[in-house]
Each structure stands twice: as structure tokens, then as C-alpha cells.
Tab-separated table of C-alpha atoms in Angstrom:
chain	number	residue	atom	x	y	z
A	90	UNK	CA	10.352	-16.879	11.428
A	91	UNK	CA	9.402	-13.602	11.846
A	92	UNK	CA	5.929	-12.761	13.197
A	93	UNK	CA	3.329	-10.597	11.473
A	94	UNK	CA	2.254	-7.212	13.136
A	95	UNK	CA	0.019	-5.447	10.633
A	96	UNK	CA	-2.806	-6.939	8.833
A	97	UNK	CA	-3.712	-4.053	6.132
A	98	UNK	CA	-6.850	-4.996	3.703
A	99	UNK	CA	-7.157	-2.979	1.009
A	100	UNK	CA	-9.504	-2.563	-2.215
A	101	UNK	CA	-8.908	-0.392	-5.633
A	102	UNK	CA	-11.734	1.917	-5.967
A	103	UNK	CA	-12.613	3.150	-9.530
A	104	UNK	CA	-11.030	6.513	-10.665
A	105	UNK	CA	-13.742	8.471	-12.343
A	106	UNK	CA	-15.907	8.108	-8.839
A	107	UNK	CA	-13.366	11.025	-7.267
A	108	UNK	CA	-14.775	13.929	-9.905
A	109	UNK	CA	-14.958	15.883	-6.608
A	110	UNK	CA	-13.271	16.456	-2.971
A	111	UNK	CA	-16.576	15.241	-1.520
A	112	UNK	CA	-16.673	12.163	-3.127
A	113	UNK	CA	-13.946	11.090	0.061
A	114	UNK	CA	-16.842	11.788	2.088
A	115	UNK	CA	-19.737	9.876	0.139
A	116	UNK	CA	-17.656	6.948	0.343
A	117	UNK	CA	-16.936	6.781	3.665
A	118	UNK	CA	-20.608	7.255	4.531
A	119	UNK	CA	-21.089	3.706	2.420
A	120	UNK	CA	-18.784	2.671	4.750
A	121	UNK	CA	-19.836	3.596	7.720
A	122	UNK	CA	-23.729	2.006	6.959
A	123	UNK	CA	-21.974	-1.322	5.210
A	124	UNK	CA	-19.906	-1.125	9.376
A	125	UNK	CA	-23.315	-0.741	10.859
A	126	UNK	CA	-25.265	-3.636	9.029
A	127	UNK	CA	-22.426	-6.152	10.046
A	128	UNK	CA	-21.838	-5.205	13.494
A	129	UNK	CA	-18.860	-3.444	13.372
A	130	UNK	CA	-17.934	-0.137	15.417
A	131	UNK	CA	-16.883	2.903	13.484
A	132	UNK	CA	-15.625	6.613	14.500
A	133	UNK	CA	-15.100	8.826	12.337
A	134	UNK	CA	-12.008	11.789	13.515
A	135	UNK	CA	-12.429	15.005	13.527
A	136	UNK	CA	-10.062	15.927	10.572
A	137	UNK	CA	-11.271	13.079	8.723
A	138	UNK	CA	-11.426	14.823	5.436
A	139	UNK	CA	-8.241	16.877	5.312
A	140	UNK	CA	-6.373	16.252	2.245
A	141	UNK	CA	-2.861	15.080	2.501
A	142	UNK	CA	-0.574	15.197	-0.416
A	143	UNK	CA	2.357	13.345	-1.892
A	144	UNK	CA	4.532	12.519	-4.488
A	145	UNK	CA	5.098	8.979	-4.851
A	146	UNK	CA	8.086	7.688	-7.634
A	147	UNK	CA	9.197	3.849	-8.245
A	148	UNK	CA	12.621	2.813	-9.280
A	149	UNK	CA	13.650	0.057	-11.383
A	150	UNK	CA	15.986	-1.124	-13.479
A	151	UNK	CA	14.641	-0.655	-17.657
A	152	UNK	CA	14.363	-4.570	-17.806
A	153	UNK	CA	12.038	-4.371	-14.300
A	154	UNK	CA	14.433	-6.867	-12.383
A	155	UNK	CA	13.558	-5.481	-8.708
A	156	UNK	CA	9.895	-5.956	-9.629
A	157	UNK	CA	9.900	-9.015	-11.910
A	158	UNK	CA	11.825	-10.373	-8.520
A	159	UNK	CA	8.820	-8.974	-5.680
A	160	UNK	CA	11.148	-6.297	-4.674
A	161	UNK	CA	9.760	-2.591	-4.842
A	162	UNK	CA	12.035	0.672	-4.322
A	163	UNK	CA	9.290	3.372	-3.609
A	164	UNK	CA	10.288	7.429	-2.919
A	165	UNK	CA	7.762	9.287	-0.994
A	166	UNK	CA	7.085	13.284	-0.650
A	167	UNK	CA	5.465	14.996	2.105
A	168	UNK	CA	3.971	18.203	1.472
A	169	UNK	CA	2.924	20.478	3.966
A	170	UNK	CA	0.624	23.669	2.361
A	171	UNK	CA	1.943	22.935	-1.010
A	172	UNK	CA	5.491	22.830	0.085
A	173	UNK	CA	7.608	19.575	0.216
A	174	UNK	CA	9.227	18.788	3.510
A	175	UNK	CA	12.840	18.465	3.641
A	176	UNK	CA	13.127	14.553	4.281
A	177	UNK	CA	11.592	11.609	1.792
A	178	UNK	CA	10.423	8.028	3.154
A	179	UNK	CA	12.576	5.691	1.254
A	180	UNK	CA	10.758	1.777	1.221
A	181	UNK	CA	12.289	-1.172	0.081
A	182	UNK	CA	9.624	-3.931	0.002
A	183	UNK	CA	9.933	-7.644	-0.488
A	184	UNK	CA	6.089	-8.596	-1.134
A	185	UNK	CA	5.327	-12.675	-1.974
A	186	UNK	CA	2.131	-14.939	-1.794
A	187	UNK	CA	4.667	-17.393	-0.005
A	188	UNK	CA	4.490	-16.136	4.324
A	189	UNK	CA	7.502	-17.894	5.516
A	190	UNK	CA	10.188	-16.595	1.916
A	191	UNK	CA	8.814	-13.076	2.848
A	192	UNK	CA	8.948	-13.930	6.756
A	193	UNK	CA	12.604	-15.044	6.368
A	194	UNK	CA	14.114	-11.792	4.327
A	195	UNK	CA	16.311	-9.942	5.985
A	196	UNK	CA	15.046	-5.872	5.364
A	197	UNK	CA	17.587	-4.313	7.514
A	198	UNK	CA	19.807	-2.280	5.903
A	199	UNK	CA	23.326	-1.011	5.888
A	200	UNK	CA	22.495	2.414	6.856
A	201	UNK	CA	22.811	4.481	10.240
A	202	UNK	CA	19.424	6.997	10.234
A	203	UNK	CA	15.820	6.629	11.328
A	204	UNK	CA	14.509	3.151	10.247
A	205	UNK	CA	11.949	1.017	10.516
A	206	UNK	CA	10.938	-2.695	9.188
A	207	UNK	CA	7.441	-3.626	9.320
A	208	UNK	CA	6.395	-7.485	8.298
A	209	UNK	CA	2.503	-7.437	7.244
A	210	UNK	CA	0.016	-8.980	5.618
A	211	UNK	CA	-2.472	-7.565	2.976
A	212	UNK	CA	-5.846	-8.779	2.397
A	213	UNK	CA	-6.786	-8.216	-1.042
A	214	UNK	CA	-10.203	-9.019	-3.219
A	215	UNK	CA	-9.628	-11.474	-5.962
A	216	UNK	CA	-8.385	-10.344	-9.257
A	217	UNK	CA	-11.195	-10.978	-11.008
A	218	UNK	CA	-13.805	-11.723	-8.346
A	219	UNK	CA	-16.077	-9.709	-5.665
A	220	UNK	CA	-16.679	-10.434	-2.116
A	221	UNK	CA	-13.750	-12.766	-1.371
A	222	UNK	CA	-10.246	-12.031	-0.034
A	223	UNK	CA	-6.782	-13.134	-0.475
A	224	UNK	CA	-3.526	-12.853	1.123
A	225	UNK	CA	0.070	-11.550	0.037
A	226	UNK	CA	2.745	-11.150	2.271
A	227	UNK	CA	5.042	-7.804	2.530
A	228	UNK	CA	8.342	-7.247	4.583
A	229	UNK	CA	9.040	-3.650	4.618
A	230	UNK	CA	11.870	-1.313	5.206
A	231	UNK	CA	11.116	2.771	5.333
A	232	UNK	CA	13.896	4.738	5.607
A	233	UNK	CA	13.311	8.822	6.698
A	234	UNK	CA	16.159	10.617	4.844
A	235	UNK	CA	16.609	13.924	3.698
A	236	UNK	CA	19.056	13.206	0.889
A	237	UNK	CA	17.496	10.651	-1.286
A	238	UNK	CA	19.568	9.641	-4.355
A	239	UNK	CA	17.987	7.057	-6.506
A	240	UNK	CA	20.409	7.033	-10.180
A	241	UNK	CA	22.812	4.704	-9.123
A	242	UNK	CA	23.158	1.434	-10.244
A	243	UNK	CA	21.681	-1.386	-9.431
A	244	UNK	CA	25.250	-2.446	-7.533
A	245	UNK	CA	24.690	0.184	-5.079
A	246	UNK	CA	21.414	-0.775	-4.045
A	247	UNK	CA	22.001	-4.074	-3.296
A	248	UNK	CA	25.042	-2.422	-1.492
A	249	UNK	CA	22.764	-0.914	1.151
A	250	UNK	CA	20.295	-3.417	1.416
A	251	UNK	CA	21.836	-6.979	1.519
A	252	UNK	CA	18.249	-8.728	1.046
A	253	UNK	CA	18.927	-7.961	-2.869
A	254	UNK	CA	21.816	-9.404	-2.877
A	255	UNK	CA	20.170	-12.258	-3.936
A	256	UNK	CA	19.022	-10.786	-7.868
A	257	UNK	CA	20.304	-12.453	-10.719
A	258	UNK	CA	21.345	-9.020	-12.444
A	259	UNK	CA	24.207	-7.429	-14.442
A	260	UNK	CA	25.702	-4.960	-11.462
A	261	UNK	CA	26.371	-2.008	-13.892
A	262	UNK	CA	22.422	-1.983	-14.381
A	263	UNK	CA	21.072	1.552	-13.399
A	264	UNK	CA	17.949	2.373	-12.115
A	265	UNK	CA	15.310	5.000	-13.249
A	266	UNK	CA	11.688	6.440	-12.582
A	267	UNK	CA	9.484	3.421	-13.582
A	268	UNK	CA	7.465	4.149	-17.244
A	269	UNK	CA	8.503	8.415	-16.195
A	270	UNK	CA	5.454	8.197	-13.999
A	271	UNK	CA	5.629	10.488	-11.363
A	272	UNK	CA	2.566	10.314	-9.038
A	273	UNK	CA	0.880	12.507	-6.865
A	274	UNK	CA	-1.564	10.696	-4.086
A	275	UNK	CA	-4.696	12.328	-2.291
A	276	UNK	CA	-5.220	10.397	1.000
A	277	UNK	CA	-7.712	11.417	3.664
A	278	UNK	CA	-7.865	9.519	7.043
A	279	UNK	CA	-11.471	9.528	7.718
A	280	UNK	CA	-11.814	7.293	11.241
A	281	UNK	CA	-11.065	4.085	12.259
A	282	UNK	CA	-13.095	0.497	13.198
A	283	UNK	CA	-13.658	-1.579	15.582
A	284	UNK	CA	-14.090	-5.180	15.275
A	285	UNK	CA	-14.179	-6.067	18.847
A	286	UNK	CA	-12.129	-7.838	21.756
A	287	UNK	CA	-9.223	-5.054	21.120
A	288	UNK	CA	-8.863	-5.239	17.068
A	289	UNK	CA	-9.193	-2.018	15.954
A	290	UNK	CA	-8.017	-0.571	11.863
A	291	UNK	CA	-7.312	2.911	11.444
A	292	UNK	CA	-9.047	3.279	7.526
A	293	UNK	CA	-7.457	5.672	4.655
A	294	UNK	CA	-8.795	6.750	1.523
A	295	UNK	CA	-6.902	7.960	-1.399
A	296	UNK	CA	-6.766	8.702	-5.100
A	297	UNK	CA	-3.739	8.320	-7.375
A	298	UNK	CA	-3.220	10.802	-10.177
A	299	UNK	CA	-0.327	11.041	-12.690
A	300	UNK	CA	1.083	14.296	-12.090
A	301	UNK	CA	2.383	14.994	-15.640
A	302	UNK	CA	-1.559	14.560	-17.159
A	303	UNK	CA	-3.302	15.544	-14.023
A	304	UNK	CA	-5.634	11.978	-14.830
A	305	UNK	CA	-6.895	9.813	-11.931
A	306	UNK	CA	-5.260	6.382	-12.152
A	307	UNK	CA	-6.681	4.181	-9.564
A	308	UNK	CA	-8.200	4.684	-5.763
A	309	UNK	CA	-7.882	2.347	-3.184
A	310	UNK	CA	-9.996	2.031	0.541
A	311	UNK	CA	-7.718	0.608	2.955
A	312	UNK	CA	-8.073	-0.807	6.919
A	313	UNK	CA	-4.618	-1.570	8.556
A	314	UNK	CA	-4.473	-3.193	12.130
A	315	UNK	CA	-1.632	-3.305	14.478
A	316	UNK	CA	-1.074	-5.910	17.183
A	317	UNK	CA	1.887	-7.386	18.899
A	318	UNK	CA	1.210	-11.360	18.076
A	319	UNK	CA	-0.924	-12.381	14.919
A	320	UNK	CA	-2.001	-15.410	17.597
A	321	UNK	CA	-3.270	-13.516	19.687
A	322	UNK	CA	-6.003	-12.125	17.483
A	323	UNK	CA	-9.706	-13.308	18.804
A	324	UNK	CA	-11.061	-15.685	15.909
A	325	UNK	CA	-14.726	-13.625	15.894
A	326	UNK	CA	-12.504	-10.187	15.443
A	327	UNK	CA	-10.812	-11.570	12.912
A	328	UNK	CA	-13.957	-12.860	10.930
A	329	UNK	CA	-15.295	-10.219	11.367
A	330	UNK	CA	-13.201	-7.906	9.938
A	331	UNK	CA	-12.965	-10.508	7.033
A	332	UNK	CA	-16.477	-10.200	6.772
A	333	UNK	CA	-16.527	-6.583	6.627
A	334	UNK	CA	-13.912	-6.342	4.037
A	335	UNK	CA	-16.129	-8.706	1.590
A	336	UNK	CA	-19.464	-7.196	2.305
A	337	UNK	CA	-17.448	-3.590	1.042
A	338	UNK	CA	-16.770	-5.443	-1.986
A	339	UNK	CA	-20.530	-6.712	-2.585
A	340	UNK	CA	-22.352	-4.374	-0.953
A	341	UNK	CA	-21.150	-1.395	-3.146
A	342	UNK	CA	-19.757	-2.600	-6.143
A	343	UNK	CA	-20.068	0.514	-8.261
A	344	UNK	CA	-16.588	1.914	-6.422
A	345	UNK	CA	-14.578	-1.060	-6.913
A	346	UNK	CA	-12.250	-1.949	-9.339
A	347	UNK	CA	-11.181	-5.608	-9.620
A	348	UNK	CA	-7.468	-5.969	-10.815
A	349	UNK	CA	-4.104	-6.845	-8.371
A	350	UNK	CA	-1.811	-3.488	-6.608
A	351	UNK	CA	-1.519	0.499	-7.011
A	352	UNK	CA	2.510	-0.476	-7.846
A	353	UNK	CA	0.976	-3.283	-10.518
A	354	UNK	CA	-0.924	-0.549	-12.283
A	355	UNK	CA	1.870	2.367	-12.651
A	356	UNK	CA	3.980	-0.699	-13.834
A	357	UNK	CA	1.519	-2.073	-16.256
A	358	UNK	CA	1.192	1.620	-17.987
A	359	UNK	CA	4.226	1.542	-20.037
A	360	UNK	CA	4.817	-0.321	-23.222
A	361	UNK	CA	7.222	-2.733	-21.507
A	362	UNK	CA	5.595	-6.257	-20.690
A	363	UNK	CA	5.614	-7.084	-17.243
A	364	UNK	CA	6.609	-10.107	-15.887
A	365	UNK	CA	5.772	-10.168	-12.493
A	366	UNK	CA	2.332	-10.621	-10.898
A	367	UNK	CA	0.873	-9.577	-7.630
């Protein structure tokens, strides 16, 4: 079974708190006391508040199947000073509750180009709960391509990555911009902390905004962590981290929103029920 090399923890931060740029900054300086009151290290870069911008579409079939089955087909856009750079990031994810059916996916696709698989797992709050944390598992594969094409059907897909070969779905299904949402995210990469005996989390902030209404959807704090053996994380790190990510939770409630994933919420916008719960 694969191992895990990222642990990510992330929390959905309430909209209407971003009413300004500096808002990015008020936040992080919550963090950064919350860090200091439990112990943990915290530096904050020198470019931590410039503004990144991208486009973000997912793809689905109208009846949902990729999603309704814990796959997600997710187009990224760079842009650099307003401009959008030539190549998209191209992620097909396979995200479960379940660590050894999303351990034993195979991401790798049938495609010669720059790619990567990553096999994480996020820490997220409760749905409905602050100050405790749970797990879901995520087996990633980003693709950098300059020629994204994503109105085929379903058939040629699955084509290119084998892992869906496995969906229960009528081949001549095409796929579409989920709900028409197209969605443009503000992300700002404000420092990094350290949790001792060599675990360290580079931390992001960002806002999602539909880019047809120009309304804030959802924000979301995230911590990500890279090592080369989960094992071989020290337990007090790894409490402490855990820690950490609860007492942001309790400790400044007014910026979260309870609730499950970004992807859950630009799903959940249309009329169409969905099925399938993160």
C-alpha cells in the first residue's frame, strides 16, 4: 500500500470576513498569536501577502457520476499580472474516508508530459463541530499541460486515466463545467510553522469567488507538511500540530465556517441534489 507524504489540514473560513485585501493579513496575525500560545514556531516570508490568482473549473458528467463516485476532475489557471499563462494544471483526484481504497488506486495516467501523483491526507474540523479534526484520504494526479480539452465524453476520460475505469457509467456520457461555475481563487502564502523535531507546514490563505457574480463563496486556512515516511513523524510534532489545528478552530471562531470541502460547496450550489458526501 502506498505510503502517505503530505499531511494538509485545512479549515473553511467565512466569506464576508475578506471585505478587504488586509483582511489576509489580520488573519494571519490570529494565527501567528494562537502559534505562540501553543508552542509552535512561526515565520512569516517576505512576500507573504502577494496575491496570486486563478481560475479554478470542475468537470462532471450532468448526473455528477465522477463526484457521486470520490473522483474530482479539477482545471487550474495561472495568471501572471492579469494574464493567464500558457499551460493549465489538470488534477484527477480519488478522495475517500477509507486510507487503504484510496492508498490502493492507481493515479497514473496514460499520458507522456510533466506529471506528478501525490497520496495525502487532509485533516479537516468536523462538519458540524469546533475544535476537533478528522481525516479523509486523497490520491492525486496533476498534470501541467498547455492544451487542456475537457468536452469529451466520459469514455475518453477514463481512456487516459485507467483508475476510472472502474465507474458504473453510460460511456457516451459527456462532461461539462459543474453548475457553470467558473471560479476565481485569491491565495496568499503568508509563512510557514514549525512544530518541532523536523515537521514543518508551509500555510496558505485564500478566498473563493464566483467569477460570473464577483460574490465570495467560501475561504479556507490551510497547513500542508511534506515528509518522506508518515512513520517517521515524532508523536509530540504530530500532536502538536493536531493541537494547533483545533485551538484555530476554538480559539477564533468568528472566521470559521463549519460544513465539509471547497469542491462540496461549488457542487452543492446548483439545483441538482448531490449524492456524494465528503
Amino acid at each position: 500500500m502506498q505510503d502517505i507524504h503530505y499531511r494538509e489540514y485545512k479549515i473553511l473560513l467565512r466569506p464576508e470576513q475578506f471585505y478587504a485585501p488586509k483582511r489576509f493579513e489580520d488573519y494571519w496575525s490570529e494565527l501567528k498569536s494562537i502559534a505562540k500560545k501553543m508552542g509552535v514556531g512561526v515565520k512569516t516570508n517576505d512576500d507573504a501577502f502577494t496575491r496570486m490568482v486563478r481560475e479554478v473549473l470542475f468537470y462532471d458528467t450532468p448526473e455528477f457520476d465522477l463526484y457521486n463516485n470520490s473522483f474530482i476532475l479539477r482545471k487550474r489557471t495561472f495568471y501572471d499580472n492579469g494574464w493567464p499563462r500558457p499551460e493549465h494544471e489538470l488534477a484527477v483526484k480519488f478522495r475517500s474516508p477509507d486510507r487503504e481504497r484510496c492508498a490502493t488506486m492507481d493515479m497514473a495516467p496514460r499520458i507522456v508530459g510533466a506529471v506528478e501523483v501525490k497520496f495525502k491526507e487532509e485533516i479537516l474540523p468536523l462538519k458540524d463541530k469546533l475544535g476537533e479534526m478528522r481525516s479523509l484520504y486523497s490520491h492525486n494526479c496533476i498534470i501541467i499541460s498547455p492544451g487542456v480539452v475537457l468536452n469529451q465524453g466520459i469514455k475518453d476520460i477514463a481512456s487516459v486515466f485507467p483508475a476510472m475505469a472502474c465507474l458504473d457509467v453510460d460511456n457516451d456520457s459527456q462532461i461539462d463545467l459543474v453548475n457553470n461555475m467558473a471560479v476565481e481563487e485569491i491565495q496568499v502564502d503568508p509563512g510557514h510553522f514549525d512544530f518541532g523535531h523536523g515537521y514543518e507546514a508551509k500555510a496558505t490563505i485564500a478566498i473563493w469567488r464566483n467569477r460570473a457574480s464577483e460574490t465570495s463563496l467560501v475561504g479556507e486556512f490551510a497547513f500542508q507538511a511534506k515528509f518522506q515516511h508518515y512513520d517517521d513523524i515524532h508523536d509530540k510534532a504530530k500532536k502538536l500540530s493536531e493541537d494547533f489545528f483545533c485551538a484555530a478552530q476554538t480559539l477564533a471562531p468568528e472566521w470559521v465556517q463549519l460544513g465539509t470541502t471547497k469542491t462540496a460547496m461549488v457542487y452543492g450550489i446548483g439545483a441538482k441534489k448531490v449524492e456524494h458526501t465528503e
